Coordinates of C-alpha atoms and ligand atoms in Angstrom, one line a residue:
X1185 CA 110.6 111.2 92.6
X1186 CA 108.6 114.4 92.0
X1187 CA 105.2 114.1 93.0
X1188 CA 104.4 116.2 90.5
X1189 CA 105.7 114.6 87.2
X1190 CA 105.0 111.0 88.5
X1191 CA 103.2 109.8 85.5
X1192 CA 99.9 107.8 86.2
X1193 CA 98.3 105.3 84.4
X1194 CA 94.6 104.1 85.2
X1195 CA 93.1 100.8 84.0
X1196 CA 89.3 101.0 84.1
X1197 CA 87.2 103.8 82.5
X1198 CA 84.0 102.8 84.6
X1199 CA 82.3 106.0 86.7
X1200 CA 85.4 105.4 89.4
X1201 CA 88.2 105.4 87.2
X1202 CA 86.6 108.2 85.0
X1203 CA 87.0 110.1 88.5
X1204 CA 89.7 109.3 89.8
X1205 CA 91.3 110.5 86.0
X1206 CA 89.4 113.7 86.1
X1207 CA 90.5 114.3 90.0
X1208 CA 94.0 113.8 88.9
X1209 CA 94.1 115.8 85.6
X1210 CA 92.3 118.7 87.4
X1211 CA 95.6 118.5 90.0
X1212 CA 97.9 118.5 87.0
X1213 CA 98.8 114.6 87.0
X1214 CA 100.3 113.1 83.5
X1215 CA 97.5 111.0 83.2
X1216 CA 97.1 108.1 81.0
X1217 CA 93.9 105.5 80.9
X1218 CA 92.7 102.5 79.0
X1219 CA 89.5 100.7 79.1
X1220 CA 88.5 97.5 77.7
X1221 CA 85.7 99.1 75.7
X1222 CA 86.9 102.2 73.3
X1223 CA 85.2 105.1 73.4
X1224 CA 85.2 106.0 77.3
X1225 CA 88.0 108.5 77.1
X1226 CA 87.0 111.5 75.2
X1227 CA 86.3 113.7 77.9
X1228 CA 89.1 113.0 79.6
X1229 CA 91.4 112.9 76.2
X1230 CA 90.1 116.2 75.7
X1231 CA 91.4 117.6 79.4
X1232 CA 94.8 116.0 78.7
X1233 CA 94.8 112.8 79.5
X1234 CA 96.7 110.6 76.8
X1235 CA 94.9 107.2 75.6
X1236 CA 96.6 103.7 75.5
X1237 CA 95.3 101.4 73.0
X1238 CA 96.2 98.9 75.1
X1239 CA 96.9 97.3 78.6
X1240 CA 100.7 97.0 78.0
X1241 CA 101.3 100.3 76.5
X1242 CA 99.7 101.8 79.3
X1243 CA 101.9 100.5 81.8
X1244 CA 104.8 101.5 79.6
X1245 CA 103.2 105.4 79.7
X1246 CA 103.3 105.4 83.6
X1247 CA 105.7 105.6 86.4
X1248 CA 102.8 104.3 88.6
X1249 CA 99.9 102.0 87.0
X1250 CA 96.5 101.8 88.9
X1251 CA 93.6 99.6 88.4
X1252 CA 90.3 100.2 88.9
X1253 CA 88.2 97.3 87.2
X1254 CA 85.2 95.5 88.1
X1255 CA 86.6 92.8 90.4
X1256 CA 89.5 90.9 91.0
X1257 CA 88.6 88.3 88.2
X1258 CA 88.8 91.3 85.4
X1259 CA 92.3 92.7 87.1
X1260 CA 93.5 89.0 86.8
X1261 CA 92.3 89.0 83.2
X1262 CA 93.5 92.1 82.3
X1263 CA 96.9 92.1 84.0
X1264 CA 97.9 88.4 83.0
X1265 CA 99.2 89.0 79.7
X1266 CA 101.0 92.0 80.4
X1267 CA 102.4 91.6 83.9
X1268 CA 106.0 91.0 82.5
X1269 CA 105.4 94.7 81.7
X1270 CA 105.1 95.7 85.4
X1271 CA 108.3 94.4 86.4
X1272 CA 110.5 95.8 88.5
X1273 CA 107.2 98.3 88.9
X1274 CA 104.4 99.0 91.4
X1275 CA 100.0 98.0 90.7
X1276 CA 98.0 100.3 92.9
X1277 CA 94.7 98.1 93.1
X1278 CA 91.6 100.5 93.9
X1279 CA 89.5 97.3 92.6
X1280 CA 87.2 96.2 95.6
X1281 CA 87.5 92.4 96.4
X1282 CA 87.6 90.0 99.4
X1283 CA 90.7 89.8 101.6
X1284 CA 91.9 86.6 100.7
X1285 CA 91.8 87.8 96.8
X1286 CA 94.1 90.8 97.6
X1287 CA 96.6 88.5 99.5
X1288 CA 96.6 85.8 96.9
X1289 CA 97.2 89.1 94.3
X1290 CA 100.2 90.3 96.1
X1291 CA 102.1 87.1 96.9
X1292 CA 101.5 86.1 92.5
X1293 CA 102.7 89.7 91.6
X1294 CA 105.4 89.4 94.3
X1295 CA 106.5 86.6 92.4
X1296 CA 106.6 88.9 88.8
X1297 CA 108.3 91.0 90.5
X1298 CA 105.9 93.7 91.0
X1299 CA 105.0 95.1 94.1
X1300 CA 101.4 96.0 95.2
X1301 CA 99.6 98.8 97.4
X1302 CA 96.1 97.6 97.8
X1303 CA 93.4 100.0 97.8
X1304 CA 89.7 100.4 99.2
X1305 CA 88.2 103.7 97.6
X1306 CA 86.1 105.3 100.7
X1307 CA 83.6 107.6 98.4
X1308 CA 81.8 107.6 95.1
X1309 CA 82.0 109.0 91.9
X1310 CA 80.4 112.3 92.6
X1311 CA 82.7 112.4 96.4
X1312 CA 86.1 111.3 94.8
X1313 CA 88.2 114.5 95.0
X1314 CA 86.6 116.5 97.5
X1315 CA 87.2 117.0 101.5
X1316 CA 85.5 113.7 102.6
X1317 CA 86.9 111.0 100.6
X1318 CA 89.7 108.8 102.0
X1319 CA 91.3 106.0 100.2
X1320 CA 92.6 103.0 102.7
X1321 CA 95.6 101.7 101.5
X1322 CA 97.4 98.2 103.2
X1323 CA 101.0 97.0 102.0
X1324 CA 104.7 98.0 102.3
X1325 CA 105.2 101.8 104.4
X1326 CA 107.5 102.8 101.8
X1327 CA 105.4 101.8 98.9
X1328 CA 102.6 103.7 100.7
X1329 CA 104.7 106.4 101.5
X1330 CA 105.4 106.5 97.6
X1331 CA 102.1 106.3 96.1
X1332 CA 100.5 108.4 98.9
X1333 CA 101.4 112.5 97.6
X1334 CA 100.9 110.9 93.9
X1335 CA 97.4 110.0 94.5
X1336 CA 96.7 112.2 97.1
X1337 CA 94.2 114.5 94.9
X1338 CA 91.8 111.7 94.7
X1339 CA 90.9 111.6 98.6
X1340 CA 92.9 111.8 101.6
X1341 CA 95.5 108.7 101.6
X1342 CA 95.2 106.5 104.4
X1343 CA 97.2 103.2 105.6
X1344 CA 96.2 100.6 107.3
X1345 CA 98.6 98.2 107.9
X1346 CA 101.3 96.0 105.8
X1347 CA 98.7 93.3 105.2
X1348 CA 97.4 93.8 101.7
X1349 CA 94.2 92.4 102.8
X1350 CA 93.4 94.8 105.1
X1351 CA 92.6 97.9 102.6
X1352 CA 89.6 95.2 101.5
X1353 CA 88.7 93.9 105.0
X1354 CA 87.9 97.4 106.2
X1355 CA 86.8 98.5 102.8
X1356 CA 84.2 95.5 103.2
X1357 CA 83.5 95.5 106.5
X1358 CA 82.9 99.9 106.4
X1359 CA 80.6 98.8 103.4
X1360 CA 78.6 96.7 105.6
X1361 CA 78.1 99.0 108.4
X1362 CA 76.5 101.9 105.3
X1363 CA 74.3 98.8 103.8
X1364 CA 73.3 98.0 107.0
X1365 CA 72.3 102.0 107.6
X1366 CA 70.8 102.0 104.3
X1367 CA 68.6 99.1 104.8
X1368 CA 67.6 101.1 107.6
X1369 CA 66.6 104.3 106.2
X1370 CA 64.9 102.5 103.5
X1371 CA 62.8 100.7 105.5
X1372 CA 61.5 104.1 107.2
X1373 CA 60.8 106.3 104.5
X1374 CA 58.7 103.0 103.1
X1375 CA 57.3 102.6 106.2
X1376 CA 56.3 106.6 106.0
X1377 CA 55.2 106.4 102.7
X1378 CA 52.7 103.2 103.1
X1379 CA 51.2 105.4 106.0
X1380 CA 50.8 108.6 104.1
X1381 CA 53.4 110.7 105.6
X1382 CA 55.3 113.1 103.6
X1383 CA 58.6 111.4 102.8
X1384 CA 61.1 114.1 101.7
X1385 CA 59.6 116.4 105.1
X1386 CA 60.1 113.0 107.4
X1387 CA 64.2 112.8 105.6
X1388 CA 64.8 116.1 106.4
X1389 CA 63.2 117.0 109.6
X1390 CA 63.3 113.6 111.6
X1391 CA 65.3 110.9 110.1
X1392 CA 68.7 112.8 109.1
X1393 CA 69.0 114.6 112.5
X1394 CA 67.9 111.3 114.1
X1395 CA 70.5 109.0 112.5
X1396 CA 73.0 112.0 113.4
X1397 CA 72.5 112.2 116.9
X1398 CA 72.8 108.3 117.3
X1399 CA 75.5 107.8 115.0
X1400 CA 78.6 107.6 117.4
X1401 CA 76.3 105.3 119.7
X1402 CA 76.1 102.8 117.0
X1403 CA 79.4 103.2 116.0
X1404 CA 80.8 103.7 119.5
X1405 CA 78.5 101.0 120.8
X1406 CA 79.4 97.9 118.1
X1407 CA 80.3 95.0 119.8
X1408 CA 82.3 91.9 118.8
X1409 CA 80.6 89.4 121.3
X1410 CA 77.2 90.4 119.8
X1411 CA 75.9 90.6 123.2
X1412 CA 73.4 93.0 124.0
X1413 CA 74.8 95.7 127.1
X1414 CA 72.7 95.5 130.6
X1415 CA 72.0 99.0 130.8
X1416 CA 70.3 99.0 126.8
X1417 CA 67.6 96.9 128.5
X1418 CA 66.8 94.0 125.8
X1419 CA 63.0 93.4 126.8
X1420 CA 62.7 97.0 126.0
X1421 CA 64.3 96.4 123.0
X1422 CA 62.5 94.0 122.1
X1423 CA 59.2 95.2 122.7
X1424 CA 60.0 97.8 120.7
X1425 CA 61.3 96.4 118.0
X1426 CA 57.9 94.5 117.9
X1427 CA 56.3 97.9 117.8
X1428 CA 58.3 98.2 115.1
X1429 CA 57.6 95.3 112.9
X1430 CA 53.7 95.6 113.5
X1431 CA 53.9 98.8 112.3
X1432 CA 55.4 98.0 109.0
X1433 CA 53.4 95.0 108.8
X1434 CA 50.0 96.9 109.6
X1435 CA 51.7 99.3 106.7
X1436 CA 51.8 96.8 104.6
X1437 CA 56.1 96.8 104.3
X1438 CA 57.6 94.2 102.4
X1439 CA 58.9 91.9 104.7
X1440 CA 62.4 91.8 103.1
X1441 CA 62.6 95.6 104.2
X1442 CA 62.3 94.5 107.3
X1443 CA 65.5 91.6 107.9
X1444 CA 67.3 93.7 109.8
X1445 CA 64.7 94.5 112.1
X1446 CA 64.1 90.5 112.7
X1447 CA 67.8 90.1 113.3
X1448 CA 68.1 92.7 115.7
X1449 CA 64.9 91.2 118.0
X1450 CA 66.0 87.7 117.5
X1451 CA 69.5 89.3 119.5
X1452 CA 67.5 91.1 122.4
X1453 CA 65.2 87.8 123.0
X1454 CA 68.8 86.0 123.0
X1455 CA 69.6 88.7 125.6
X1456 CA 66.3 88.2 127.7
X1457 CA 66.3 84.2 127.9
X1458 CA 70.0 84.5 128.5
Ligands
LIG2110 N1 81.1 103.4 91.9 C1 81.0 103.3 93.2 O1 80.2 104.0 93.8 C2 82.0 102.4 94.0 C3 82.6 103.2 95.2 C4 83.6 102.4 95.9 C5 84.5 101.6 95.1 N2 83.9 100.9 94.0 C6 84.7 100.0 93.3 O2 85.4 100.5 92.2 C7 85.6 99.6 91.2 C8 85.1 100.1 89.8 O3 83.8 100.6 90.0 P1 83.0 101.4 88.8 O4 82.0 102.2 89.5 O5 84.0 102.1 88.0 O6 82.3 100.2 88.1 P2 81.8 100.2 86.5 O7 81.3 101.5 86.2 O8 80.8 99.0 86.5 O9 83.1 99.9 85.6 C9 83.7 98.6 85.6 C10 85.0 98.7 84.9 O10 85.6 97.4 84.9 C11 85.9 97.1 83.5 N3 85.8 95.6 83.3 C12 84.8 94.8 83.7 N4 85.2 93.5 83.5 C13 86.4 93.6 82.8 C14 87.3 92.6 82.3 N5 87.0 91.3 82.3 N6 88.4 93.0 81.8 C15 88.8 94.3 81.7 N7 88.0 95.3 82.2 C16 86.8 94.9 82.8 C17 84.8 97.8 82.7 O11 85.2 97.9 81.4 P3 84.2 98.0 80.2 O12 83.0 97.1 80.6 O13 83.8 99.4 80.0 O14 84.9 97.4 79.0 C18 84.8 99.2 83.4 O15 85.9 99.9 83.0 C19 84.8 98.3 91.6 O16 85.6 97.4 92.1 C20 83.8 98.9 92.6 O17 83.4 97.9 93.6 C21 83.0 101.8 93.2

């Protein structure tokens, strides 16, 4: 099959499947899309793309059908009625969902005869196209090694594994490690703010190059046991940590800011009495 003239037809017109159209029609895809609600596709009509009034005519306009809904109750929804339609075809699912919901997907559309690549898309809207997005992708090799140059303008294709619960589980558990991050930098800039400090100077100067110079720690230094290393010294942890939290509470930080923080002493005291 040439790359090329593989035709592609998205399901989902939300601000991810709007760019992962417009990534693929700027490469020169044959790219067709539907969306529950009209009225999402003019742009992309107007760059080439061809509209399918509905969900089964869409799959009829594409060699390669790839959804990009809400959640795996609207993909259920949406394909149910017209998965006789897939047949003998292939669902790329860039939908985010739980592991269990992406096995459960593959083994009913297994049984329709159509086989499934699952997808976890690792970017955003604005991201999806350029050198930094990746897209993990779990299922059959050959399916991925199918889908991957077809799909390939939309971030760098990536497989992990014939599972097709694995795209989700490290889709989720990479998402958890960013909120984590982002509970983080929110707390500081709060707890910068509260005390008068000039947040965007504090984000540029200190807590960007901070969080870049300990990155690979936190990532290198993750843990499955949850146990807290001998040489990172958990009563000095902890004490600081408590500097930390009387800080924000002197500040004035909402407590809920501050979770993580909690978590993270309650695991060097562990460490200390243990
Ligand atoms: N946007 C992001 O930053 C993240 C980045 C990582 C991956 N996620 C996942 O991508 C999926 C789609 O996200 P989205 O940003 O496009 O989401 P929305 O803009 O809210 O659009 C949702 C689309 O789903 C359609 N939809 C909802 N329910 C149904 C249903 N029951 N039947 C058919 N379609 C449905 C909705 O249609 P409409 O409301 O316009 O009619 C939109 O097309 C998602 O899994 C993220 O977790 C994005």
């Amino acid at each position: 099959m040439n790359t090329q003239h593989e035709r592609i037809s998205i399901l989902g017109l939300g601000a991810m499947g709007r760019a992962l159209a417009s990534a693929l029609l700027a490469a020169g895809r044959d790219v067709t899309v539907w969306n529950r609600t009209p009225g999402k596709a003019g742009e992309l009509v107007a760059r080439g793309a061809r509209e399918a009034s509905g969900v089964e005519e869409a799959i009829e306009a594409g060699d390669l059908t790839v959804a990009c809904l809400l959640n795996d109750a609207s993909v259920r929804e949406t394909l149910a009625p017209a998965v006789p339609k897939l047949a003998g075809g292939t669902l790329v699912n860039l939908t985010s969902g739980s592991v269990r919901q992406a096995r459960e997907l593959a083994g009913w559309l297994e049984g329709q005869g159509v086989r499934l690549l699952s997808g976890g898309i690792m970017a955003v809207p604005p991201t999806v196209g350029t050198e930094g997005a990746f897209i993990l992708y779990s299922g059959a090799r050959d399916l991925f090694d199918r889908v991957a140059p077809v799909l390939g303008p939309i971030g760098r294709p990536h497989w992990v594994g014939e599972d097709p619960g694995f795209a989700a589980l490290y889709d989720m558990a990479a998402l958890s490690g960013m909120y984590g991050m982002s509970a983080g930098a929110d707390h500081a800039v709060t707890l910068v703010h509260r005390e008068g400090g000039d947040v965007e100077t504090f984000k540029r100067e200190v807590l960007q190059p901070w969080m870049e110079q300990m990155l690979p720690f936190m990532v290198g230094g993750a843990d499955v046991t949850a146990l807290v290393p001998e040489e990172f010294n958990p009563a000095m942890q902890a004490t600081g940590l408590e500097n930390i939290l009387s800080a924000s509470e002197e500040a004035g930080v909402p407590g809920d800011l501050a979770g993580h923080l909690r978590s993270s002493l309650w695991r060097m005291r562990r460490a200390v009495a243990g």
